[in-house]
Amino acid sequence: MNRLPALRRAAVREWGPLFTAVRQRLAARGGRALALTLTAVALTAVIQVTQNQAWGYGPVQNLGAVRAEDPLPLALLRTPLSLFVPALDLPVWGALAQILLVFGVAEVCLGRWRTLAVAYGATLAGTLHARVGVALGPGTFPGLPASDAQVVDTGPSAAVVGLAVYVCHQRRAWFTGALVVLAMVVEVLVKDNLAGREHLAAIAAVLVVCGVREWLGRRRGYRNPGTAVRTCGPAAAGPGPGRRR
């Protein structure tokens, strides 16, 4: 029983700022604060229904299916939509739940455009890693077997992982962020496949971005001692004392 207060304090330290930010922003803006998230959920659901129709599978593949063997310009054109194309071998409710939860929290904490930028950057990092890995071959750790060049690479998972790590870094939820990273490492150790490698690539890309932002923030702080060092990304969360600009 004596452990409960300590656990409660730890939970407040870990998730308190994040919970407060989400609650304040939703109270201030309501459903408008989740416009991107709701649009993404609807788009993913529509694409799922479309690609399961005889007439819709081909167009969805032509517009949103990315493979490492595709020409790079074509892959780059398809990558944005590929984020919202659910994998056919996985239940669609999982993709929708990931988008609703992680995109929703990220949109509230980061804003619409930063959420899109991080999601796309994480997805692109995974896509480019697949091409590099296939080129290197299975003889090295980053390398991938040639057969992975033909794997259809779609879905929001890389974006979700990247956004989760980014938000945890921004809100200083270190334990949760570490759990996300550890889970992705275990995923690769248990089942080393293209999806798992891309998740690690997305995490690496996001951590680099956060590290660069921290470094730039510290440099600005050294040059202007009266200026506080900003965290990774804006922390606007609606009106109230918890809001930071």
Coordinates of C-alpha atoms in Angstrom, one line a residue, residues 14-15 18 97-99 101-107 109-110 114-115 118-120 122-123 156-184 199 202-204 206-207 210 232:
E14 CA 5.3 11.2 -16.5
W15 CA 1.8 12.0 -17.9
L18 CA 0.6 15.7 -21.4
A97 CA -7.0 3.1 -33.3
Q98 CA -3.4 4.0 -33.7
I99 CA -4.2 7.1 -35.8
L101 CA -4.9 8.0 -30.3
V102 CA -1.4 9.0 -31.4
F103 CA -2.3 11.4 -34.1
G104 CA -4.9 12.9 -31.8
V105 CA -2.5 13.5 -28.9
A106 CA 0.2 14.8 -31.4
E107 CA -2.2 17.2 -33.1
C109 CA 0.3 19.0 -28.5
L110 CA 2.2 19.9 -31.7
R114 CA 4.0 19.9 -37.3
T115 CA 2.1 16.6 -36.8
V118 CA 6.7 14.5 -38.3
A119 CA 4.4 11.8 -39.5
Y120 CA 5.6 12.2 -43.1
A122 CA 9.0 9.2 -40.1
T123 CA 7.3 7.4 -42.9
P156 CA 0.5 4.4 -40.5
S157 CA 2.8 2.4 -38.1
A158 CA 6.1 4.2 -38.8
A159 CA 4.3 7.6 -38.5
V160 CA 2.6 6.5 -35.3
V161 CA 5.9 5.4 -33.7
G162 CA 7.7 8.5 -34.8
L163 CA 5.0 10.8 -33.4
A164 CA 4.8 8.9 -30.1
V165 CA 8.6 9.3 -29.6
Y166 CA 8.5 13.0 -30.6
V167 CA 5.6 13.8 -28.3
C168 CA 7.2 11.9 -25.4
H169 CA 10.4 13.9 -26.0
Q170 CA 8.6 17.2 -26.1
R171 CA 6.6 16.6 -23.0
R172 CA 9.6 15.0 -21.2
A173 CA 7.7 11.7 -20.8
W174 CA 11.0 9.8 -20.8
F175 CA 9.8 6.5 -19.4
T176 CA 7.0 6.2 -21.9
G177 CA 9.3 7.2 -24.8
A178 CA 11.9 4.6 -23.6
L179 CA 9.1 1.9 -23.5
V180 CA 8.2 2.8 -27.1
V181 CA 11.8 2.5 -28.3
L182 CA 12.3 -0.7 -26.3
A183 CA 9.1 -2.3 -27.7
M184 CA 10.3 -1.6 -31.3
H199 CA 10.0 1.4 -37.2
A202 CA 11.5 6.2 -38.0
I203 CA 12.6 6.4 -34.4
A204 CA 16.2 7.2 -35.4
V206 CA 12.8 11.6 -35.0
L207 CA 15.5 11.4 -32.4
C210 CA 14.8 16.3 -31.6
C232 CA 11.4 19.9 -29.0

